[in-house]
């Protein structure tokens, strides 16, 4: 009788250990980040267009449609702010020429992430190639630029389905093209159409991510944002129509609902690194903070 009791207790203890270890394993899910940036997409137009894929992300995540981008609301300065975590006064990309970026003090966040965790697999795939000019040797495992958003989405999807990826940055460019051609406005059907097209590419990439063979063991944070808005067929000024953007963070670790604090595109790099287990260091002198987690 006593022996049987002991045996039973041993069994129960064993079971308890398994349960505890299982819990730890779940806690230790591999953290990953997918950032999708939609060039020139105004938040009000995103809300006006039919975008079921992006809607699913913000409705199930943390979001704000009042985030702000760099005062110089051009692609080079704004994407650099998003990817370095500092404004143009620090990263020093002042236009689309990328003449003299201060990569020594304010590198791309891939650079910082790989300094802290050299094993990370970092991917950057864009329709607008100059975005990669702030990447230094060794920052990215893989970079690519394609002529169209559809080709970018196709490449991203096939990589997400089959490769080891820790952090992926994707830029889609054609919404901005439509804004320059047809105006950045909720009253411009062609602009809204371009946003709807971008939404289908987002859907394609997110569904590829969900098909990853190891998805059950991964904890993905998806961040969606834009480099700037626009008005009157252009952008670049320090006015709300140009500097107001959306910021969406979706995933298990995102705090659902509207983000009420001030959010800037500089938060993208900081939030991504935080999710990867790399909290910002004081010495990095970053302007962004963690948003949506
Ligand atoms: Zn742009």
Tab-separated table of C-alpha atoms and ligand atoms in Angstrom:
chain	number	residue	atom	x	y	z
A	1	UNK	CA	0.000	0.000	0.000
A	2	UNK	CA	2.713	2.467	1.105
A	3	UNK	CA	4.803	1.567	-1.921
A	4	UNK	CA	1.878	2.193	-4.235
A	5	UNK	CA	1.287	5.582	-2.611
A	6	UNK	CA	4.934	6.502	-3.071
A	7	UNK	CA	4.819	5.409	-6.666
A	8	UNK	CA	1.711	7.519	-7.228
A	9	UNK	CA	3.343	10.549	-5.609
A	10	UNK	CA	6.398	10.068	-7.767
A	11	UNK	CA	4.199	9.943	-10.825
A	12	UNK	CA	2.334	13.094	-9.797
A	13	UNK	CA	5.600	14.916	-9.125
A	14	UNK	CA	6.874	13.863	-12.530
A	15	UNK	CA	3.705	15.128	-14.121
A	16	UNK	CA	4.028	18.433	-12.261
A	17	UNK	CA	7.593	18.809	-13.553
A	18	UNK	CA	6.414	18.200	-17.108
A	19	UNK	CA	3.673	20.819	-16.720
A	20	UNK	CA	6.117	23.384	-15.261
A	21	UNK	CA	8.714	22.741	-17.959
A	22	UNK	CA	6.044	22.977	-20.627
A	23	UNK	CA	5.070	26.365	-19.200
A	24	UNK	CA	8.664	27.549	-19.348
A	25	UNK	CA	8.998	26.351	-22.910
A	26	UNK	CA	5.932	28.325	-23.871
A	27	UNK	CA	7.291	31.375	-22.126
A	28	UNK	CA	10.502	30.868	-24.034
A	29	UNK	CA	8.769	31.000	-27.422
A	30	UNK	CA	11.085	32.352	-30.030
A	31	UNK	CA	10.392	36.076	-30.470
A	32	UNK	CA	10.328	37.424	-34.024
A	33	UNK	CA	9.356	40.638	-35.767
A	34	UNK	CA	7.797	41.498	-39.119
A	35	UNK	CA	7.677	45.207	-39.964
A	36	UNK	CA	5.678	46.306	-42.989
A	37	UNK	CA	5.983	49.945	-44.060
A	38	UNK	CA	3.586	51.414	-46.607
A	39	UNK	CA	5.130	54.425	-48.297
A	40	UNK	CA	2.935	57.522	-48.369
A	41	UNK	CA	-0.144	55.903	-46.837
A	42	UNK	CA	-2.256	58.425	-44.920
A	43	UNK	CA	-4.081	57.034	-41.868
A	44	UNK	CA	-7.433	58.585	-42.853
A	45	UNK	CA	-7.146	57.008	-46.300
A	46	UNK	CA	-6.260	53.649	-44.752
A	47	UNK	CA	-9.497	53.889	-42.759
A	48	UNK	CA	-11.513	54.971	-45.807
A	49	UNK	CA	-10.203	52.219	-48.100
A	50	UNK	CA	-11.369	48.602	-47.946
A	51	UNK	CA	-8.437	46.960	-46.211
A	52	UNK	CA	-9.592	43.747	-44.489
A	53	UNK	CA	-6.061	42.459	-43.915
A	54	UNK	CA	-4.697	45.575	-42.260
A	55	UNK	CA	-7.960	46.045	-40.344
A	56	UNK	CA	-7.574	42.557	-38.886
A	57	UNK	CA	-4.130	43.569	-37.589
A	58	UNK	CA	-5.150	46.792	-35.848
A	59	UNK	CA	-8.466	45.494	-34.564
A	60	UNK	CA	-6.603	42.653	-32.883
A	61	UNK	CA	-3.632	44.761	-31.796
A	62	UNK	CA	-2.385	48.073	-30.451
A	63	UNK	CA	-2.909	51.011	-32.775
A	64	UNK	CA	-2.904	54.728	-33.275
A	65	UNK	CA	-3.803	56.770	-36.320
A	66	UNK	CA	-2.158	59.836	-34.797
A	67	UNK	CA	1.492	58.811	-34.805
A	68	UNK	CA	4.007	61.224	-36.277
A	69	UNK	CA	6.908	60.994	-38.617
A	70	UNK	CA	9.974	63.179	-39.120
A	71	UNK	CA	9.551	66.937	-39.653
A	72	UNK	CA	11.221	66.333	-43.004
A	73	UNK	CA	8.428	64.140	-44.283
A	74	UNK	CA	10.363	62.674	-47.201
A	75	UNK	CA	11.105	58.993	-47.695
A	76	UNK	CA	14.853	59.054	-46.879
A	77	UNK	CA	14.651	60.981	-43.582
A	78	UNK	CA	11.434	59.264	-42.479
A	79	UNK	CA	12.405	55.657	-43.226
A	80	UNK	CA	15.764	56.342	-41.582
A	81	UNK	CA	13.956	57.604	-38.467
A	82	UNK	CA	11.875	54.437	-38.385
A	83	UNK	CA	14.871	52.143	-38.838
A	84	UNK	CA	17.410	53.904	-36.595
A	85	UNK	CA	15.050	55.035	-33.827
A	86	UNK	CA	16.238	58.663	-34.002
A	87	UNK	CA	15.083	61.799	-35.844
A	88	UNK	CA	16.918	63.440	-38.729
A	89	UNK	CA	18.899	65.758	-36.403
A	90	UNK	CA	20.760	62.632	-35.290
A	91	UNK	CA	20.731	60.186	-38.224
A	92	UNK	CA	21.449	63.049	-40.616
A	93	UNK	CA	19.630	61.671	-43.649
A	94	UNK	CA	18.156	64.963	-44.829
A	95	UNK	CA	16.745	63.968	-48.226
A	96	UNK	CA	16.590	61.008	-50.584
A	97	UNK	CA	20.273	61.341	-51.524
A	98	UNK	CA	21.581	59.867	-48.247
A	99	UNK	CA	24.652	62.080	-48.522
A	100	UNK	CA	26.102	61.858	-45.031
A	101	UNK	CA	24.230	59.563	-42.635
A	102	UNK	CA	25.757	59.305	-39.150
A	103	UNK	CA	25.884	55.534	-39.101
A	104	UNK	CA	28.712	55.529	-36.578
A	105	UNK	CA	26.500	56.930	-33.817
A	106	UNK	CA	23.039	56.086	-35.111
A	107	UNK	CA	23.093	52.898	-37.184
A	108	UNK	CA	20.173	50.863	-38.534
A	109	UNK	CA	18.568	48.830	-35.742
A	110	UNK	CA	19.712	45.615	-37.465
A	111	UNK	CA	23.247	46.751	-36.594
A	112	UNK	CA	22.423	47.128	-32.880
A	113	UNK	CA	20.371	43.935	-32.807
A	114	UNK	CA	23.197	41.905	-34.316
A	115	UNK	CA	25.750	43.459	-32.002
A	116	UNK	CA	23.691	42.191	-29.095
A	117	UNK	CA	22.615	38.921	-30.718
A	118	UNK	CA	24.888	38.073	-33.653
A	119	UNK	CA	22.887	34.931	-34.409
A	120	UNK	CA	19.798	36.905	-35.485
A	121	UNK	CA	18.679	36.469	-39.080
A	122	UNK	CA	17.781	39.904	-40.427
A	123	UNK	CA	15.965	40.553	-43.705
A	124	UNK	CA	15.162	43.792	-45.506
A	125	UNK	CA	13.123	43.720	-48.714
A	126	UNK	CA	11.870	46.881	-50.397
A	127	UNK	CA	10.366	48.269	-53.553
A	128	UNK	CA	12.301	51.511	-52.989
A	129	UNK	CA	15.950	50.392	-52.989
A	130	UNK	CA	17.649	53.510	-51.506
A	131	UNK	CA	16.123	52.562	-48.139
A	132	UNK	CA	19.040	50.122	-47.763
A	133	UNK	CA	21.672	52.838	-47.909
A	134	UNK	CA	21.874	52.987	-44.112
A	135	UNK	CA	22.689	49.283	-43.853
A	136	UNK	CA	26.353	48.542	-43.194
A	137	UNK	CA	28.300	45.421	-44.062
A	138	UNK	CA	27.013	42.558	-41.970
A	139	UNK	CA	23.859	44.277	-40.693
A	140	UNK	CA	21.512	42.245	-42.862
A	141	UNK	CA	21.464	38.536	-43.578
A	142	UNK	CA	19.642	39.334	-46.801
A	143	UNK	CA	18.507	42.442	-48.655
A	144	UNK	CA	16.613	42.724	-51.880
A	145	UNK	CA	14.732	45.336	-53.836
A	146	UNK	CA	12.166	44.611	-56.514
A	147	UNK	CA	10.455	46.777	-59.076
A	148	UNK	CA	6.914	46.241	-57.824
A	149	UNK	CA	5.131	45.683	-54.521
A	150	UNK	CA	3.723	42.418	-55.890
A	151	UNK	CA	7.224	41.086	-56.493
A	152	UNK	CA	8.332	42.197	-53.037
A	153	UNK	CA	5.340	40.458	-51.447
A	154	UNK	CA	6.005	37.315	-53.455
A	155	UNK	CA	9.655	37.172	-52.390
A	156	UNK	CA	8.813	37.950	-48.761
A	157	UNK	CA	6.121	35.257	-48.714
A	158	UNK	CA	8.398	32.565	-50.061
A	159	UNK	CA	11.144	33.495	-47.579
A	160	UNK	CA	8.707	33.569	-44.651
A	161	UNK	CA	7.409	30.125	-45.562
A	162	UNK	CA	10.782	28.445	-45.781
A	163	UNK	CA	13.644	30.358	-44.138
A	164	UNK	CA	14.876	30.984	-40.630
A	165	UNK	CA	13.882	34.633	-40.064
A	166	UNK	CA	14.126	36.601	-36.799
A	167	UNK	CA	13.387	40.069	-38.111
A	168	UNK	CA	12.037	41.122	-41.460
A	169	UNK	CA	11.515	44.673	-42.705
A	170	UNK	CA	9.352	45.149	-45.787
A	171	UNK	CA	8.646	48.375	-47.663
A	172	UNK	CA	5.857	48.742	-50.222
A	173	UNK	CA	6.143	51.815	-52.441
A	174	UNK	CA	3.255	51.978	-54.856
A	175	UNK	CA	0.764	53.779	-52.599
A	176	UNK	CA	3.140	56.746	-52.624
A	177	UNK	CA	3.344	56.559	-56.403
A	178	UNK	CA	-0.465	56.741	-56.590
A	179	UNK	CA	-0.452	59.736	-54.212
A	180	UNK	CA	2.003	61.656	-56.390
A	181	UNK	CA	-0.014	60.846	-59.492
A	182	UNK	CA	-3.613	61.038	-58.247
A	183	UNK	CA	-3.265	62.977	-54.952
A	184	UNK	CA	-3.094	61.799	-51.350
A	185	UNK	CA	-6.725	62.105	-50.395
A	186	UNK	CA	-9.717	60.113	-49.208
A	187	UNK	CA	-11.460	61.705	-52.208
A	188	UNK	CA	-8.994	60.199	-54.667
A	189	UNK	CA	-10.374	56.799	-55.781
A	190	UNK	CA	-7.086	55.787	-57.436
A	191	UNK	CA	-5.158	56.498	-54.212
A	192	UNK	CA	-7.609	54.396	-52.194
A	193	UNK	CA	-7.384	51.666	-54.833
A	194	UNK	CA	-3.600	51.595	-54.419
A	195	UNK	CA	-4.033	51.201	-50.647
A	196	UNK	CA	-6.440	48.320	-51.256
A	197	UNK	CA	-3.864	46.704	-53.501
A	198	UNK	CA	-1.195	47.122	-50.805
A	199	UNK	CA	-3.618	45.533	-48.358
A	200	UNK	CA	-3.821	42.432	-50.527
A	201	UNK	CA	-0.002	42.205	-50.479
A	202	UNK	CA	-0.070	42.528	-46.689
A	203	UNK	CA	-2.619	39.698	-46.560
A	204	UNK	CA	-0.431	37.538	-48.742
A	205	UNK	CA	2.630	38.070	-46.512
A	206	UNK	CA	0.769	37.568	-43.225
A	207	UNK	CA	-0.816	34.359	-44.460
A	208	UNK	CA	2.629	33.118	-45.552
A	209	UNK	CA	3.913	33.871	-42.064
A	210	UNK	CA	1.100	31.803	-40.563
A	211	UNK	CA	2.174	28.866	-42.737
A	212	UNK	CA	5.668	28.725	-41.253
A	213	UNK	CA	6.451	25.137	-40.263
A	214	UNK	CA	7.669	26.294	-36.842
A	215	UNK	CA	4.947	28.910	-36.207
A	216	UNK	CA	3.678	27.076	-33.098
A	217	UNK	CA	6.983	27.757	-31.362
A	218	UNK	CA	7.257	31.371	-32.490
A	219	UNK	CA	5.902	34.603	-31.048
A	220	UNK	CA	5.660	37.140	-33.874
A	221	UNK	CA	5.118	40.840	-33.471
A	222	UNK	CA	3.821	42.478	-36.648
A	223	UNK	CA	4.355	46.232	-36.885
A	224	UNK	CA	2.649	48.225	-39.595
A	225	UNK	CA	3.416	51.866	-40.260
A	226	UNK	CA	4.182	54.459	-42.940
A	227	UNK	CA	6.991	56.911	-43.589
A	228	UNK	CA	4.748	59.926	-44.253
A	229	UNK	CA	1.372	61.062	-45.588
A	230	UNK	CA	0.856	63.668	-48.290
A	231	UNK	CA	-1.381	66.319	-49.831
A	232	UNK	CA	-1.583	68.220	-53.099
A	233	UNK	CA	0.305	65.510	-54.993
A	234	UNK	CA	3.311	65.759	-52.702
A	235	UNK	CA	4.823	65.598	-49.228
A	236	UNK	CA	7.957	66.698	-47.393
A	237	UNK	CA	6.580	69.542	-45.298
A	238	UNK	CA	6.139	69.766	-41.550
A	239	UNK	CA	2.322	69.882	-41.656
A	240	UNK	CA	-0.137	67.365	-40.128
A	241	UNK	CA	-1.281	66.077	-43.549
A	242	UNK	CA	2.301	65.020	-44.230
A	243	UNK	CA	3.574	64.074	-40.762
A	244	UNK	CA	0.616	62.096	-39.380
A	245	UNK	CA	0.931	58.339	-39.833
A	246	UNK	CA	-0.504	55.143	-38.373
A	247	UNK	CA	1.305	52.744	-36.044
A	248	UNK	CA	-0.058	49.248	-35.550
A	249	UNK	CA	1.446	46.489	-33.410
A	250	UNK	CA	-0.181	43.086	-33.621
A	251	UNK	CA	0.648	39.791	-31.942
A	252	UNK	CA	0.376	37.938	-28.628
A	253	UNK	CA	2.458	40.561	-26.827
A	254	UNK	CA	0.595	43.605	-28.191
A	255	UNK	CA	-1.716	45.469	-25.801
A	256	UNK	CA	-5.033	45.516	-27.598
A	257	UNK	CA	-6.687	48.864	-28.165
A	258	UNK	CA	-5.829	52.425	-29.065
A	259	UNK	CA	-2.448	53.688	-27.894
A	260	UNK	CA	-3.089	56.937	-26.063
A	261	UNK	CA	0.498	58.140	-25.563
A	262	UNK	CA	2.397	60.023	-28.251
A	263	UNK	CA	3.863	57.668	-30.817
A	264	UNK	CA	6.531	58.410	-33.398
A	265	UNK	CA	7.934	56.340	-36.249
A	266	UNK	CA	11.153	56.266	-34.195
A	267	UNK	CA	9.271	53.873	-31.883
A	268	UNK	CA	9.278	51.158	-34.562
A	269	UNK	CA	12.970	50.227	-34.174
A	270	UNK	CA	12.836	50.469	-30.373
A	271	UNK	CA	9.666	48.366	-30.109
A	272	UNK	CA	11.016	45.757	-32.525
A	273	UNK	CA	14.268	45.409	-30.571
A	274	UNK	CA	12.410	45.246	-27.256
A	275	UNK	CA	10.331	42.353	-28.568
A	276	UNK	CA	13.534	40.597	-29.642
A	277	UNK	CA	14.798	40.885	-26.068
A	278	UNK	CA	17.053	43.851	-26.729
A	279	UNK	CA	15.974	46.788	-24.562
A	280	UNK	CA	17.401	50.147	-25.679
A	281	UNK	CA	20.575	51.245	-23.933
A	282	UNK	CA	21.040	54.761	-22.565
A	283	UNK	CA	24.274	55.093	-24.545
A	284	UNK	CA	22.438	54.555	-27.836
A	285	UNK	CA	20.763	57.946	-27.352
A	286	UNK	CA	17.567	56.873	-29.125
A	287	UNK	CA	14.537	59.151	-29.563
A	288	UNK	CA	11.956	56.361	-29.772
A	289	UNK	CA	10.332	54.361	-27.002
A	290	UNK	CA	8.426	51.095	-26.784
A	291	UNK	CA	4.867	51.459	-28.081
A	292	UNK	CA	1.951	49.052	-28.116
A	293	UNK	CA	3.427	46.303	-25.902
B	1	LIG	ZN1	7.993	57.909	-48.917
